[in-house]
Amino acid sequence: MIHHFSFNPLQTNCYILTDAATKQCAIIDCGAFYPEEQQALFNYIHEQQLQPIHLLATHGHFDHNFGNAAIFREYALKVELFAEDQQLVEHLPEQVAAFCGIQLPEEQIPIGAALHHGDVIRVGNLSLQVIHTPGHSQGSCVFYCPEEHTAFTGDTLFRMSIGRTDFPESSWTAMQQSLTTLTATLPSDTILLPGHGPQSTMSDELRYNPYLRHH
């Protein structure tokens, strides 16, 4: 079972992946910035009687990690992401100041386990396969859940587009390789749930996405 929220002014997609049998869940890309957004997420988890066991980030950019401190306070979960992007999360206020010119209150976000390519994260009877997809950032990744035929693609792959590669930590060359990895790894019937915008499928992206046509 997958529930979707759209959070913060950048409309970042946050997903709750739940195993119906055990009620265990993972929170993916918690961009909940405003207190009412954070409360909406808490309310959903409470109403559904879920047990959050993982807080995961597809990468370290601020709009995907605004809610991490609130999740830690509420559920004692530390964000799990690739080591290459941990420094981005550790310096969230500096990120926001550089991108948006806004001063955030200094709040330390505890960092949890570092993810690695090939890791398998268990959520009850579900599994999330971790695929390293650098390009948008050095530590960008995709979480693939074969039981749900779904991949959480973060800011690597969008519907008919891909993530930006013009940031200091970005790489167009790495992005091209990551797209090749995804096309070789994800079955064509995979539902793609990106970090922004509407969902898609791998088959549609292979057919229509101009960045994948040569793959």
Backbone as a chain_set.jsonl record, in Angstrom:
{"seq": "MIHHFSFNPLQTNCYILTDAATKQCAIIDCGAFYPEEQQALFNYIHEQQLQPIHLLATHGHFDHNFGNAAIFREYALKVELFAEDQQLVEHLPEQVAAFCGIQLPEEQIPIGAALHHGDVIRVGNLSLQVIHTPGHSQGSCVFYCPEEHTAFTGDTLFRMSIGRTDFPESSWTAMQQSLTTLTATLPSDTILLPGHGPQSTMSDELRYNPYLRHH", "coords": {"N": [[0.846, -1.184, 0.0], [0.565, 2.206, -0.871], [0.842, 5.536, 0.028], [0.425, 8.947, -0.847], [1.815, 12.17, -0.449], [1.991, 15.697, -1.153], [4.35, 18.051, -0.532], [5.511, 21.19, 0.843], [6.63, 24.382, -0.653], [7.873, 23.651, -3.053], [6.55, 21.498, -3.915], [7.17, 18.771, -3.315], [7.114, 15.279, -3.621], [6.118, 13.029, -1.178], [6.182, 9.786, 0.122], [4.443, 7.103, 1.679], [5.154, 3.895, 2.294], [3.566, 0.946, 2.938], [3.356, -2.208, 4.529], [0.677, -4.211, 4.394], [0.067, -6.448, 5.947], [1.663, -6.433, 8.289], [1.602, -3.831, 9.124], [3.855, -2.311, 9.236], [5.807, 0.471, 8.105], [7.503, 2.571, 5.684], [8.818, 5.813, 5.432], [9.301, 7.897, 2.778], [11.311, 10.357, 1.455], [10.686, 12.81, 3.129], [9.456, 15.706, 2.847], [8.023, 17.478, 4.405], [7.389, 20.62, 5.349], [5.91, 22.749, 6.585], [4.258, 23.089, 9.798], [1.587, 22.131, 9.716], [1.68, 20.392, 7.576], [3.413, 18.433, 8.52], [1.841, 17.517, 10.625], [-0.317, 16.443, 9.231], [0.871, 14.21, 8.087], [1.579, 12.782, 10.419], [-1.004, 12.326, 11.39], [-2.12, 10.643, 9.434], [-0.511, 8.333, 9.737], [-1.175, 7.658, 12.351], [-3.974, 7.267, 12.192], [-4.124, 5.101, 10.462], [-2.909, 3.262, 11.984], [-0.153, 2.635, 11.839], [3.26, 1.443, 11.896], [6.046, 3.14, 11.782], [9.182, 2.319, 10.467], [11.363, 2.958, 8.943], [13.019, 5.866, 7.725], [13.584, 7.232, 4.758], [15.667, 8.721, 2.252], [15.786, 9.776, -1.071], [17.749, 11.426, -1.968], [19.944, 14.141, -0.934], [18.903, 16.751, -1.052], [17.36, 19.791, 0.129], [14.539, 20.091, -0.106], [13.524, 17.575, -0.003], [13.962, 16.757, 2.508], [13.05, 18.336, 4.555], [11.273, 17.558, 6.6], [12.588, 15.788, 8.244], [13.653, 16.191, 10.856], [11.35, 16.5, 12.37], [10.212, 13.97, 12.067], [12.113, 12.484, 13.398], [11.809, 13.46, 16.015], [9.205, 12.597, 16.526], [9.094, 9.818, 16.0], [11.575, 8.761, 16.486], [13.22, 8.055, 14.369], [16.037, 7.999, 12.276], [17.274, 9.619, 9.368], [17.972, 7.719, 6.47], [20.351, 7.538, 3.987], [22.51, 7.803, 1.065], [26.016, 7.919, 1.71], [27.399, 9.84, 0.277], [25.67, 11.979, 0.102], [25.126, 12.763, 2.67], [26.34, 14.972, 3.841], [25.01, 17.094, 2.667], [22.495, 16.996, 3.901], [23.254, 17.406, 6.521], [23.928, 20.051, 6.415], [21.583, 21.517, 6.006], [20.304, 24.115, 6.573], [22.167, 25.868, 5.35], [21.986, 25.04, 2.703], [19.325, 25.829, 2.105], [19.516, 28.577, 2.46], [21.294, 29.203, 0.393], [19.867, 28.388, -1.916], [17.304, 29.538, -1.703], [17.455, 31.873, -0.264], [16.52, 32.079, 2.321], [16.454, 32.115, 5.84], [16.73, 29.418, 7.897], [15.788, 28.058, 11.091], [18.413, 26.816, 13.079], [18.638, 23.451, 13.229], [19.58, 20.39, 14.241], [19.716, 17.556, 12.26], [19.547, 14.245, 12.854], [21.622, 11.756, 11.423], [21.144, 8.611, 9.982], [21.782, 5.194, 9.135], [24.125, 4.64, 6.492], [23.322, 4.212, 3.127], [23.835, 1.726, 0.559], [24.593, 0.729, -2.789], [22.697, -1.955, -3.936], [21.793, -2.728, -1.478], [19.131, -4.182, 0.482], [16.167, -3.21, 1.809], [13.995, -3.998, 4.364], [10.505, -3.912, 4.791], [8.241, -4.969, 6.679], [6.683, -7.523, 4.964], [7.494, -6.591, 2.564], [10.03, -5.501, 0.238], [12.693, -3.234, -0.411], [14.76, -2.486, -2.954], [17.888, -1.032, -3.237], [19.129, 1.263, -5.472], [21.864, 2.826, -6.717], [21.951, 5.972, -8.139], [23.634, 8.221, -9.221], [23.993, 11.641, -10.323], [21.913, 13.724, -10.483], [22.477, 14.365, -7.859], [25.402, 13.4, -5.997], [24.831, 11.298, -4.325], [22.346, 10.332, -5.082], [19.558, 8.091, -5.322], [17.462, 5.266, -6.2], [14.584, 3.611, -5.029], [13.442, 0.432, -5.335], [10.582, -1.487, -5.298], [9.791, -4.658, -5.668], [7.546, -6.217, -5.015], [5.405, -4.468, -5.1], [5.636, -3.632, -7.65], [6.846, -1.172, -8.181], [8.817, 1.795, -8.366], [10.565, 4.206, -6.539], [11.644, 7.094, -7.633], [12.838, 9.502, -6.985], [14.646, 12.478, -7.707], [15.833, 11.628, -9.984], [14.537, 10.398, -12.227], [11.818, 11.636, -13.92], [8.361, 11.969, -14.974], [8.477, 11.951, -18.34], [10.848, 13.386, -18.254], [14.005, 14.29, -16.681], [16.062, 14.648, -13.702], [17.626, 17.756, -12.696], [20.947, 18.627, -13.725], [22.701, 20.65, -13.231], [23.71, 21.529, -10.857], [26.292, 22.15, -8.359], [27.062, 19.668, -7.26], [26.229, 17.931, -9.145], [26.184, 15.761, -12.098], [26.253, 15.352, -15.489], [27.288, 13.277, -17.011], [27.341, 11.176, -15.142], [24.595, 11.005, -14.695], [23.647, 10.057, -17.166], [24.738, 7.475, -17.151], [23.395, 6.456, -14.954], [20.752, 6.434, -15.854], [20.973, 4.491, -17.792], [21.498, 2.318, -16.121], [19.026, 2.143, -14.767], [17.227, 1.522, -16.862], [18.142, -0.96, -17.485], [17.587, -2.37, -15.232], [14.968, -2.028, -14.125], [11.829, -3.546, -14.598], [9.619, -3.314, -17.463], [6.975, -2.898, -16.749], [7.038, -1.462, -14.436], [5.819, 0.839, -12.054], [6.481, 4.234, -11.811], [7.323, 6.414, -9.303], [7.964, 9.594, -8.851], [10.103, 12.26, -7.479], [8.937, 14.715, -7.854], [5.948, 15.904, -9.416], [3.682, 14.003, -11.647], [2.998, 10.412, -11.569], [4.441, 7.708, -13.529], [5.174, 5.137, -15.959], [7.649, 2.615, -16.533], [7.633, 1.603, -19.115], [6.288, 3.604, -20.573], [8.113, 5.707, -20.268], [10.374, 4.706, -21.572], [9.386, 4.743, -24.102], [8.564, 7.391, -24.635], [10.084, 9.363, -23.257], [12.464, 11.72, -23.947], [15.06, 11.577, -23.019], [15.577, 8.944, -22.601], [15.432, 7.6, -24.949], [17.602, 6.7, -26.386], [18.412, 4.553, -24.982]], "CA": [[0.0, 0.0, 0.0], [1.375, 3.41, -0.993], [0.1, 6.788, 0.191], [1.201, 10.044, -1.417], [1.629, 13.562, -0.043], [2.788, 16.715, -1.838], [4.724, 18.939, 0.568], [6.344, 22.392, 0.749], [6.385, 25.185, -1.861], [8.402, 23.008, -4.261], [5.648, 20.367, -4.208], [7.934, 17.523, -3.268], [6.319, 14.089, -3.327], [6.496, 12.174, -0.056], [5.436, 8.536, 0.017], [4.428, 6.146, 2.793], [5.032, 2.522, 1.812], [3.095, 0.138, 4.067], [3.033, -3.625, 4.39], [-0.664, -4.331, 4.977], [-0.013, -7.551, 6.901], [2.329, -6.128, 9.554], [1.421, -2.389, 9.389], [5.122, -1.597, 9.197], [5.86, 1.37, 6.96], [8.676, 3.405, 5.445], [8.545, 7.171, 4.967], [10.29, 8.172, 1.731], [11.425, 11.777, 1.079], [9.77, 13.592, 3.968], [9.644, 17.133, 2.608], [7.005, 18.233, 5.146], [8.024, 21.833, 5.853], [5.018, 23.472, 7.491], [3.735, 22.255, 10.878], [0.354, 21.438, 9.326], [2.057, 19.265, 6.716], [3.948, 17.394, 9.396], [0.725, 16.965, 11.378], [-1.095, 15.613, 8.308], [1.58, 12.929, 7.979], [1.39, 12.08, 11.701], [-2.407, 11.905, 11.485], [-2.31, 9.475, 8.562], [0.142, 7.181, 10.362], [-1.957, 7.308, 13.541], [-5.291, 6.748, 11.797], [-3.934, 3.789, 9.843], [-2.247, 2.422, 13.007], [1.08, 2.158, 11.22], [4.497, 1.441, 12.668], [7.158, 3.576, 10.924], [10.451, 1.69, 10.844], [12.445, 3.55, 8.153], [12.915, 7.169, 7.082], [14.515, 7.108, 3.638], [15.77, 9.858, 1.347], [16.369, 9.447, -2.379], [18.964, 12.24, -2.066], [20.101, 15.032, 0.199], [18.446, 18.131, -1.238], [16.552, 20.271, 1.265], [13.088, 19.957, -0.275], [13.171, 16.177, 0.276], [14.412, 16.435, 3.864], [12.551, 19.327, 5.507], [10.537, 16.967, 7.714], [13.354, 14.735, 8.923], [13.779, 16.453, 12.296], [10.039, 16.225, 12.969], [10.066, 12.509, 12.112], [12.98, 11.991, 14.475], [11.179, 13.797, 17.292], [7.952, 11.855, 16.72], [9.239, 8.354, 15.897], [12.978, 8.389, 16.769], [13.838, 7.499, 13.163], [17.068, 8.817, 11.634], [17.192, 9.497, 7.914], [18.934, 6.832, 5.822], [20.648, 7.934, 2.609], [23.88, 7.491, 0.672], [27.029, 8.711, 2.409], [27.792, 10.963, -0.57], [24.724, 13.087, 0.274], [24.877, 13.045, 4.079], [26.785, 16.327, 4.155], [23.947, 18.009, 2.246], [21.462, 17.012, 4.935], [23.846, 17.996, 7.724], [24.001, 21.498, 6.205], [20.3, 21.897, 5.418], [20.077, 25.571, 6.575], [23.025, 26.503, 4.342], [21.368, 24.728, 1.411], [18.133, 26.653, 1.911], [19.975, 29.955, 2.307], [21.901, 29.351, -0.929], [18.877, 28.21, -2.977], [16.072, 30.313, -1.522], [17.683, 33.104, 0.454], [15.717, 32.044, 3.544], [17.165, 31.618, 7.024], [16.03, 28.416, 8.695], [16.358, 27.854, 12.426], [19.398, 25.734, 13.119], [18.111, 22.25, 13.883], [20.401, 19.258, 13.827], [18.972, 16.381, 11.807], [20.4, 13.062, 13.04], [21.807, 10.919, 10.238], [21.153, 7.188, 10.294], [22.671, 4.301, 8.388], [24.447, 4.973, 5.108], [22.852, 3.227, 2.152], [24.789, 1.284, -0.461], [24.001, 0.079, -3.956], [22.465, -3.377, -3.728], [21.131, -2.987, -0.195], [17.705, -4.514, 0.484], [15.536, -2.7, 3.023], [12.757, -4.74, 4.616], [9.361, -3.234, 5.402], [7.339, -6.097, 6.822], [6.89, -8.515, 3.904], [7.942, -5.897, 1.358], [11.459, -5.214, 0.154], [13.119, -2.113, -1.242], [16.108, -2.659, -3.486], [18.528, 0.277, -3.343], [19.882, 1.414, -6.721], [22.589, 4.096, -6.725], [21.739, 6.668, -9.424], [24.22, 9.566, -9.153], [23.737, 12.509, -11.475], [21.272, 14.9, -9.885], [23.436, 14.56, -6.774], [26.333, 12.266, -5.974], [24.248, 10.188, -3.574], [20.971, 10.037, -5.493], [19.255, 6.674, -5.473], [16.095, 4.83, -6.486], [14.135, 2.471, -4.221], [12.574, -0.425, -6.153], [9.811, -2.468, -4.528], [9.265, -5.612, -6.652], [6.216, -6.714, -4.634], [4.432, -3.46, -5.52], [5.965, -3.251, -9.041], [6.949, 0.277, -8.073], [10.117, 2.377, -8.049], [10.57, 5.582, -6.065], [12.786, 7.528, -8.446], [13.42, 10.753, -6.524], [14.841, 13.478, -8.756], [16.591, 11.048, -11.097], [13.678, 10.187, -13.389], [10.464, 12.171, -13.836], [7.515, 11.698, -16.139], [8.952, 12.592, -19.573], [11.988, 14.259, -18.002], [14.97, 13.809, -15.697], [16.46, 15.668, -12.753], [18.63, 18.741, -13.113], [22.35, 18.245, -13.554], [23.49, 21.881, -13.264], [24.147, 21.889, -9.514], [27.72, 21.836, -8.159], [27.273, 18.239, -6.963], [25.595, 17.145, -10.219], [27.037, 15.292, -13.206], [25.494, 14.878, -16.639], [27.844, 11.973, -17.378], [26.838, 10.193, -14.177], [23.161, 10.844, -14.93], [23.469, 9.176, -18.329], [25.026, 6.112, -16.715], [22.319, 6.038, -14.046], [19.582, 6.113, -16.679], [21.267, 3.179, -18.373], [21.31, 1.348, -15.035], [17.595, 1.967, -14.504], [16.578, 0.831, -17.975], [18.577, -2.361, -17.457], [17.206, -2.983, -13.957], [13.538, -1.968, -13.82], [10.942, -4.133, -15.61], [8.858, -2.306, -18.207], [5.675, -2.624, -16.119], [7.257, -0.782, -13.161], [5.234, 2.154, -11.833], [7.507, 5.157, -11.358], [6.832, 7.461, -8.414], [9.098, 10.518, -8.81], [10.183, 13.23, -6.405], [8.034, 15.823, -8.196], [5.099, 15.663, -10.572], [2.85, 12.802, -11.682], [3.636, 9.107, -11.757], [4.537, 7.201, -14.898], [5.6, 3.739, -16.0], [8.913, 2.454, -17.249], [7.371, 1.41, -20.548], [6.003, 4.919, -21.165], [9.336, 6.512, -20.321], [11.221, 4.172, -22.642], [8.772, 5.075, -25.388], [8.326, 8.815, -24.884], [11.006, 10.264, -22.614], [13.568, 11.957, -24.896], [16.366, 11.252, -22.406], [15.738, 7.485, -22.553], [15.199, 6.981, -26.269], [18.802, 6.037, -26.901], [18.748, 3.43, -24.103]], "C": [[0.889, 1.244, 0.0], [0.471, 4.627, -0.876], [1.009, 7.936, -0.207], [0.812, 11.374, -0.789], [2.436, 14.45, -0.986], [3.059, 17.818, -0.832], [5.575, 20.112, 0.088], [6.13, 23.148, -0.569], [6.918, 24.579, -3.153], [7.62, 21.747, -4.641], [6.415, 19.049, -4.342], [7.012, 16.373, -2.89], [6.945, 13.316, -2.171], [5.606, 10.945, -0.106], [5.539, 7.738, 1.317], [4.174, 4.769, 2.19], [4.711, 1.631, 3.0], [2.904, -1.316, 3.665], [1.724, -3.877, 5.129], [-0.722, -5.392, 6.073], [0.542, -7.169, 8.273], [2.105, -4.693, 10.018], [2.735, -1.645, 9.531], [5.151, -0.694, 7.958], [7.205, 2.077, 6.887], [8.203, 4.753, 4.928], [9.662, 7.542, 4.001], [10.205, 9.64, 1.322], [10.427, 12.644, 1.839], [10.077, 15.086, 3.824], [8.681, 18.011, 3.368], [7.652, 19.42, 5.85], [7.17, 22.538, 6.899], [4.508, 22.543, 8.592], [2.465, 21.51, 10.504], [0.625, 20.286, 8.364], [2.582, 18.111, 7.56], [2.82, 16.726, 10.182], [-0.135, 16.071, 10.5], [-0.458, 14.237, 8.147], [1.406, 12.121, 9.264], [-0.037, 11.529, 11.813], [-2.666, 10.664, 10.647], [-1.728, 8.224, 9.216], [-0.656, 6.71, 11.575], [-3.286, 6.661, 13.156], [-5.194, 5.351, 11.208], [-3.269, 2.793, 10.789], [-0.964, 1.794, 12.472], [2.255, 2.238, 12.195], [5.644, 1.867, 11.749], [8.474, 2.958, 11.391], [11.632, 2.225, 10.031], [12.052, 4.942, 7.695], [14.001, 7.204, 6.02], [14.513, 8.377, 2.803], [16.42, 9.415, 0.045], [17.617, 10.269, -2.655], [18.908, 13.315, -0.989], [19.592, 16.443, 0.038], [17.372, 18.508, -0.223], [15.076, 19.977, 1.115], [12.604, 18.53, -0.035], [13.457, 15.794, 1.729], [13.932, 17.422, 4.924], [11.963, 18.682, 6.764], [11.315, 15.97, 8.549], [13.43, 14.943, 10.433], [12.459, 16.16, 13.01], [9.797, 14.722, 13.089], [10.927, 11.928, 13.221], [12.35, 12.262, 15.834], [9.975, 12.894, 17.567], [8.177, 10.349, 16.815], [10.659, 7.849, 16.174], [13.643, 7.696, 15.583], [14.849, 8.486, 12.596], [17.024, 8.574, 10.128], [18.324, 8.614, 7.388], [19.103, 7.291, 4.375], [22.102, 7.605, 2.318], [24.859, 8.435, 1.366], [27.413, 9.953, 1.61], [26.886, 12.183, -0.388], [24.475, 13.441, 1.735], [25.269, 14.474, 4.445], [25.74, 17.363, 3.747], [22.877, 18.129, 3.324], [21.997, 17.662, 6.216], [23.906, 19.516, 7.632], [22.729, 22.009, 5.523], [20.061, 23.416, 5.448], [20.915, 26.305, 5.528], [22.495, 26.252, 2.939], [20.212, 25.674, 1.114], [18.522, 28.111, 1.709], [20.534, 30.187, 0.908], [20.865, 29.298, -2.043], [17.752, 29.234, -2.904], [16.283, 31.656, -0.834], [16.892, 33.211, 1.739], [16.564, 31.485, 4.672], [16.275, 30.638, 7.782], [16.599, 28.401, 10.102], [17.316, 26.671, 12.395], [18.805, 24.555, 13.888], [18.875, 21.049, 13.356], [19.518, 18.072, 13.451], [19.881, 15.154, 11.961], [20.431, 12.201, 11.78], [21.886, 9.466, 10.675], [22.127, 6.423, 9.427], [22.905, 4.82, 6.969], [23.977, 3.845, 4.192], [23.953, 2.899, 1.151], [24.031, 0.626, -1.608], [23.877, -1.423, -3.702], [21.868, -3.722, -2.375], [19.673, -3.384, -0.427], [17.141, -4.113, 1.836], [14.201, -3.413, 3.193], [11.723, -3.842, 5.287], [8.272, -4.287, 5.529], [7.672, -7.159, 5.772], [7.356, -7.899, 2.589], [9.456, -5.696, 1.402], [11.678, -4.001, -0.744], [14.558, -2.355, -1.656], [16.697, -1.276, -3.753], [19.415, 0.317, -4.584], [20.548, 2.788, -6.71], [22.464, 4.736, -8.107], [22.31, 8.077, -9.351], [23.961, 10.334, -10.445], [23.12, 13.802, -11.001], [22.063, 15.328, -8.649], [24.306, 13.317, -6.722], [25.737, 11.044, -5.28], [22.809, 9.877, -3.927], [20.771, 8.538, -5.644], [17.783, 6.48, -5.787], [15.801, 3.647, -5.582], [13.114, 1.679, -5.041], [11.913, -1.477, -5.284], [9.185, -3.468, -5.498], [7.863, -6.101, -6.31], [5.107, -5.761, -5.079], [4.638, -3.038, -6.981], [6.147, -1.739, -9.155], [8.384, 0.677, -7.769], [9.931, 3.833, -7.644], [11.83, 6.237, -6.626], [13.374, 8.865, -8.03], [13.503, 11.786, -7.639], [15.768, 12.96, -9.85], [15.736, 10.974, -12.349], [12.272, 10.692, -13.09], [9.639, 11.683, -15.017], [7.971, 12.582, -17.297], [10.136, 13.538, -19.357], [12.94, 13.579, -17.025], [15.33, 14.962, -14.768], [17.533, 16.583, -13.308], [20.039, 18.228, -12.855], [23.255, 19.475, -13.579], [23.876, 22.375, -11.867], [25.627, 21.541, -9.344], [27.994, 20.356, -7.939], [26.684, 17.333, -8.044], [26.608, 16.725, -11.275], [26.164, 14.749, -14.321], [25.986, 13.49, -17.065], [27.336, 10.88, -16.446], [25.348, 9.948, -14.373], [22.899, 9.902, -16.1], [23.705, 7.718, -17.954], [23.925, 5.584, -15.812], [21.059, 5.677, -14.817], [19.767, 4.767, -17.363], [21.057, 2.072, -17.345], [19.836, 1.073, -14.802], [16.906, 1.203, -15.627], [16.959, -0.646, -18.015], [18.034, -3.106, -16.246], [15.699, -3.077, -13.772], [12.713, -2.607, -14.926], [10.057, -3.062, -16.25], [7.52, -1.977, -17.558], [5.813, -1.901, -14.774], [6.559, 0.572, -13.143], [6.319, 3.043, -11.243], [6.868, 6.269, -10.529], [7.974, 8.444, -8.178], [9.034, 11.483, -7.638], [9.312, 14.45, -6.616], [7.17, 15.387, -9.367], [4.394, 14.316, -10.539], [3.654, 11.529, -11.871], [3.664, 8.728, -13.222], [4.807, 5.702, -14.833], [6.899, 3.653, -16.791], [8.677, 2.308, -18.746], [7.067, 2.736, -21.235], [7.259, 5.764, -21.279], [10.272, 6.015, -21.417], [10.698, 4.58, -24.012], [8.811, 6.575, -25.679], [9.345, 9.775, -24.278], [12.22, 10.491, -23.519], [14.932, 11.584, -24.337], [16.611, 9.742, -22.361], [15.689, 6.837, -23.928], [16.423, 6.261, -26.811], [19.193, 4.833, -26.051], [18.055, 2.164, -24.556]], "O": [[1.845, 1.331, 0.77], [-0.532, 4.743, -1.58], [2.211, 7.911, 0.057], [-0.371, 11.67, -0.618], [3.441, 14.016, -1.55], [2.13, 18.452, -0.331], [6.262, 20.032, -0.931], [5.518, 22.617, -1.496], [6.469, 24.948, -4.238], [7.988, 21.028, -5.57], [6.313, 18.334, -5.339], [6.224, 16.481, -1.95], [8.133, 12.995, -2.184], [4.405, 11.055, -0.351], [6.586, 7.706, 1.963], [3.103, 4.511, 1.641], [5.482, 1.561, 3.958], [2.362, -1.616, 2.601], [1.67, -3.768, 6.354], [-1.483, -5.248, 7.03], [-0.031, -7.533, 9.3], [2.383, -4.364, 11.172], [2.742, -0.473, 9.907], [4.603, -1.035, 6.91], [7.94, 2.171, 7.871], [7.302, 4.83, 4.092], [10.838, 7.505, 4.364], [9.151, 10.111, 0.894], [9.456, 13.144, 1.271], [10.86, 15.647, 4.59], [8.523, 19.182, 3.025], [8.377, 19.249, 6.83], [7.658, 22.883, 7.975], [4.34, 21.346, 8.361], [2.275, 20.37, 10.928], [-0.124, 19.309, 8.341], [2.231, 16.953, 7.334], [2.836, 15.512, 10.382], [-0.635, 15.046, 10.966], [-1.154, 13.224, 8.08], [1.121, 10.924, 9.216], [-0.244, 10.406, 12.273], [-3.349, 9.74, 11.09], [-2.375, 7.177, 9.247], [-0.799, 5.508, 11.802], [-3.676, 5.639, 13.72], [-6.071, 4.515, 11.425], [-3.087, 1.625, 10.444], [-0.721, 0.597, 12.627], [2.239, 2.991, 13.169], [6.167, 1.037, 11.007], [8.836, 3.06, 12.563], [12.784, 1.976, 10.387], [10.904, 5.182, 7.322], [15.191, 7.206, 6.336], [13.482, 9.034, 2.661], [17.465, 8.765, 0.049], [18.453, 9.878, -3.47], [17.945, 13.393, -0.226], [19.825, 17.273, 0.916], [16.587, 17.67, 0.221], [14.412, 19.645, 2.097], [11.405, 18.301, 0.121], [13.226, 14.656, 2.136], [14.364, 17.349, 6.074], [12.136, 19.201, 7.867], [10.762, 15.367, 9.468], [13.289, 13.993, 11.202], [12.454, 15.634, 14.123], [9.248, 14.254, 14.086], [10.519, 10.989, 13.905], [12.356, 11.394, 16.707], [9.753, 12.477, 18.704], [7.529, 9.675, 17.616], [10.915, 6.646, 16.105], [14.521, 6.853, 15.763], [14.552, 9.672, 12.452], [16.767, 7.458, 9.676], [19.476, 8.743, 7.803], [18.128, 7.416, 3.634], [22.841, 7.18, 3.206], [24.557, 9.609, 1.581], [27.718, 10.997, 2.188], [27.295, 13.304, -0.693], [23.683, 14.341, 2.015], [24.608, 15.111, 5.265], [25.597, 18.393, 4.405], [22.408, 19.227, 3.626], [21.273, 18.381, 6.905], [23.931, 20.198, 8.656], [22.784, 22.817, 4.597], [19.646, 23.97, 4.43], [20.44, 27.247, 4.894], [22.544, 27.136, 2.083], [20.121, 26.246, 0.028], [17.93, 28.805, 0.882], [20.289, 31.23, 0.301], [20.952, 30.059, -3.007], [17.3, 29.74, -3.931], [15.379, 32.491, -0.823], [16.618, 34.317, 2.206], [17.297, 30.512, 4.494], [15.195, 31.0, 8.25], [17.777, 28.703, 10.292], [17.047, 25.654, 11.755], [18.508, 24.672, 15.077], [18.819, 20.734, 12.167], [18.676, 17.64, 14.238], [20.886, 15.046, 11.258], [19.399, 11.952, 11.156], [22.603, 9.127, 11.618], [23.171, 6.944, 9.035], [22.003, 5.366, 6.334], [24.214, 2.669, 4.466], [24.872, 3.687, 0.928], [22.964, 0.043, -1.414], [24.841, -2.076, -3.301], [21.48, -4.866, -2.138], [19.057, -2.972, -1.41], [17.576, -4.608, 2.876], [13.376, -3.431, 2.279], [12.03, -3.11, 6.228], [7.475, -4.481, 4.611], [8.804, -7.635, 5.7], [7.585, -8.613, 1.613], [10.071, -5.72, 2.468], [10.944, -3.778, -1.707], [15.459, -2.42, -0.819], [16.074, -0.448, -4.418], [20.333, -0.49, -4.73], [19.858, 3.807, -6.695], [22.821, 4.13, -9.118], [21.551, 9.044, -9.413], [23.74, 9.752, -11.507], [23.736, 14.863, -11.105], [22.287, 16.518, -8.429], [23.982, 12.299, -7.334], [26.084, 9.906, -5.596], [22.113, 9.222, -3.151], [21.681, 7.81, -6.038], [16.971, 7.397, -5.661], [16.654, 2.781, -5.384], [12.055, 2.197, -5.395], [12.587, -2.262, -4.617], [8.153, -3.17, -6.098], [7.069, -6.374, -7.211], [4.001, -6.196, -5.398], [3.907, -2.19, -7.492], [5.667, -1.111, -10.099], [9.084, 0.0, -7.017], [9.233, 4.595, -8.314], [12.939, 5.974, -6.161], [14.325, 9.331, -8.658], [12.563, 11.955, -8.416], [16.408, 13.739, -10.556], [16.151, 11.431, -13.414], [11.62, 10.247, -12.145], [10.162, 11.06, -15.942], [7.863, 13.807, -17.238], [10.396, 14.402, -20.195], [12.714, 12.447, -16.599], [14.953, 16.108, -15.012], [18.248, 16.242, -14.25], [20.288, 17.496, -11.897], [24.437, 19.369, -13.906], [24.319, 23.513, -11.713], [26.161, 20.729, -10.098], [29.025, 19.839, -8.37], [26.642, 16.113, -7.881], [27.721, 17.246, -11.344], [25.418, 13.791, -14.12], [25.185, 12.632, -17.437], [26.951, 9.799, -16.891], [24.882, 8.817, -14.236], [22.02, 9.044, -16.023], [22.967, 6.831, -18.383], [23.559, 4.411, -15.888], [20.372, 4.717, -14.469], [18.816, 3.996, -17.496], [20.505, 1.018, -17.66], [19.429, -0.079, -14.655], [16.084, 0.325, -15.363], [16.203, -1.479, -18.513], [18.019, -4.337, -16.23], [15.199, -4.101, -13.308], [12.877, -2.246, -16.091], [9.783, -2.029, -15.64], [6.977, -0.895, -17.784], [4.829, -1.74, -14.053], [6.681, 1.357, -14.083], [6.997, 2.656, -10.291], [5.98, 6.976, -11.005], [8.87, 8.159, -7.383], [8.05, 11.525, -6.9], [8.981, 15.149, -5.658], [7.601, 14.6, -10.21], [4.48, 13.578, -9.558], [4.817, 11.554, -12.274], [2.998, 9.347, -14.052], [4.681, 5.083, -13.776], [7.201, 4.518, -17.612], [9.443, 2.835, -19.552], [7.53, 2.977, -22.35], [7.451, 6.463, -22.275], [10.894, 6.818, -22.113], [11.466, 4.741, -24.96], [9.056, 6.99, -26.812], [9.46, 10.908, -24.746], [12.937, 9.538, -23.826], [15.86, 11.306, -25.096], [17.735, 9.308, -22.11], [15.889, 5.628, -24.043], [16.301, 5.324, -27.599], [20.182, 4.161, -26.345], [18.221, 1.115, -23.935]]}, "num_chains": 1, "name": "protein.A"}
